[in-house]
XYZ file of C-alpha atoms in Angstrom:
131
model
C -18.129 19.967 23.298
C -16.688 20.748 19.850
C -13.743 23.054 19.449
C -14.151 26.508 17.966
C -12.579 27.313 14.604
C -9.798 29.258 16.314
C -9.052 26.293 18.614
C -9.081 23.940 15.620
C -6.544 26.125 13.795
C -4.348 26.303 16.900
C -4.474 22.522 17.289
C -3.576 21.992 13.631
C -0.640 24.409 13.960
C 0.587 22.548 17.037
C 0.340 19.226 15.200
C 2.282 20.580 12.212
C 4.945 21.972 14.555
C 5.237 18.604 16.301
C 5.659 16.818 12.974
C 8.284 19.347 11.903
C 10.287 19.141 15.143
C 10.165 15.410 15.830
C 8.548 13.327 13.083
C 9.530 10.014 14.702
C 7.804 10.899 17.978
C 4.738 12.250 16.133
C 4.463 9.035 14.127
C 4.693 6.978 17.317
C 1.864 8.997 18.853
C -0.213 8.679 15.698
C -0.001 4.878 15.793
C -1.858 4.705 19.075
C -5.000 6.265 17.658
C -7.969 5.215 15.600
C -5.931 3.354 12.982
C -4.501 0.939 15.555
C -7.918 0.412 17.136
C -9.605 -0.377 13.827
C -6.778 -2.649 12.746
C -7.085 -4.586 16.014
C -10.857 -4.773 15.533
C -10.436 -6.202 12.027
C -7.987 -8.834 13.309
C -10.427 -9.822 16.050
C -13.216 -10.078 13.486
C -11.081 -12.355 11.300
C -10.340 -14.573 14.307
C -14.053 -14.657 15.129
C -14.805 -15.580 11.518
C -12.463 -18.549 11.822
C -14.194 -19.582 15.063
C -17.506 -19.352 13.190
C -16.164 -21.667 10.493
C -15.065 -24.122 13.184
C -18.528 -24.008 14.781
C -20.179 -24.497 11.408
C -18.021 -27.538 10.647
C -18.478 -28.956 14.148
C -22.234 -28.643 13.770
C -22.110 -30.468 10.455
C -19.966 -33.276 11.837
C -22.048 -33.653 15.014
C -25.286 -33.288 13.010
C -26.370 -30.414 15.250
C -28.159 -27.918 13.052
C -28.353 -25.272 15.780
C -24.556 -25.319 16.186
C -24.112 -24.807 12.453
C -26.574 -21.912 12.499
C -24.719 -20.311 15.420
C -21.437 -20.749 13.527
C -22.927 -19.124 10.435
C -24.280 -16.186 12.463
C -20.882 -15.710 14.118
C -19.243 -15.727 10.685
C -21.761 -13.220 9.343
C -21.385 -10.871 12.302
C -17.601 -10.983 12.182
C -17.575 -10.380 8.434
C -19.729 -7.268 8.915
C -17.422 -6.036 11.695
C -14.337 -6.626 9.571
C -15.726 -4.834 6.527
C -17.041 -1.833 8.471
C -13.818 -1.602 10.477
C -11.722 -1.791 7.328
C -13.727 0.953 5.592
C -13.614 3.278 8.617
C -9.886 2.930 9.172
C -7.964 6.043 8.120
C -5.226 5.500 5.571
C -1.605 5.688 6.800
C -0.604 9.313 7.228
C -4.198 10.480 6.988
C -5.756 12.275 9.926
C -9.275 11.167 10.811
C -11.840 13.854 9.979
C -12.923 15.487 13.205
C -16.030 17.660 13.330
C -15.262 21.245 12.402
C -12.318 20.513 10.088
C -12.557 21.375 6.389
C -12.530 17.673 5.428
C -15.457 16.936 7.738
C -17.376 19.945 6.416
C -16.740 18.870 2.822
C -17.922 15.343 3.585
C -21.055 16.664 5.329
C -21.755 18.959 2.364
C -21.449 16.023 -0.061
C -23.828 13.964 2.075
C -26.253 16.857 2.247
C -26.207 17.336 -1.521
C -26.792 13.629 -2.061
C -29.716 13.710 0.371
C -31.074 16.786 -1.401
C -30.973 14.967 -4.732
C -32.720 11.926 -3.256
C -35.408 14.139 -1.724
C -35.908 15.947 -5.033
C -36.336 12.639 -6.866
C -38.813 11.466 -4.241
C -40.794 14.711 -4.551
C -40.811 14.415 -8.349
C -42.147 10.856 -8.182
C -44.867 11.847 -5.730
C -45.857 14.776 -7.954
C -45.994 12.525 -11.055
C -48.145 9.961 -9.262
C -50.510 12.663 -7.972
C -51.239 14.042 -11.448
């Protein structure tokens, strides 16, 4: 259940007060959030990528094509996980955009406007082809 605007403002005020009173404690709490999770996920993906390379090489040495294919697929999957995890990770000191915050609304508005432009182009092409 999303928070109301009033609750969002209250939460933001509490966070600012916490940072003002005890920045060291607030930073320690911040580190246990999404940034730490995504960083750990990227490290796991890199380790999996290395395992994929090992499987690929082992398949080539043992002349087992299926092992090489499995190694390649593991590498591909881990590379996708690493890239998506890296892109989603908030920058240091940045709060992740939660629904209802101005940053989330701005991002949704930008997405909406992009989708509107794409839909308009699609409509224009359909109209041109129909004439």
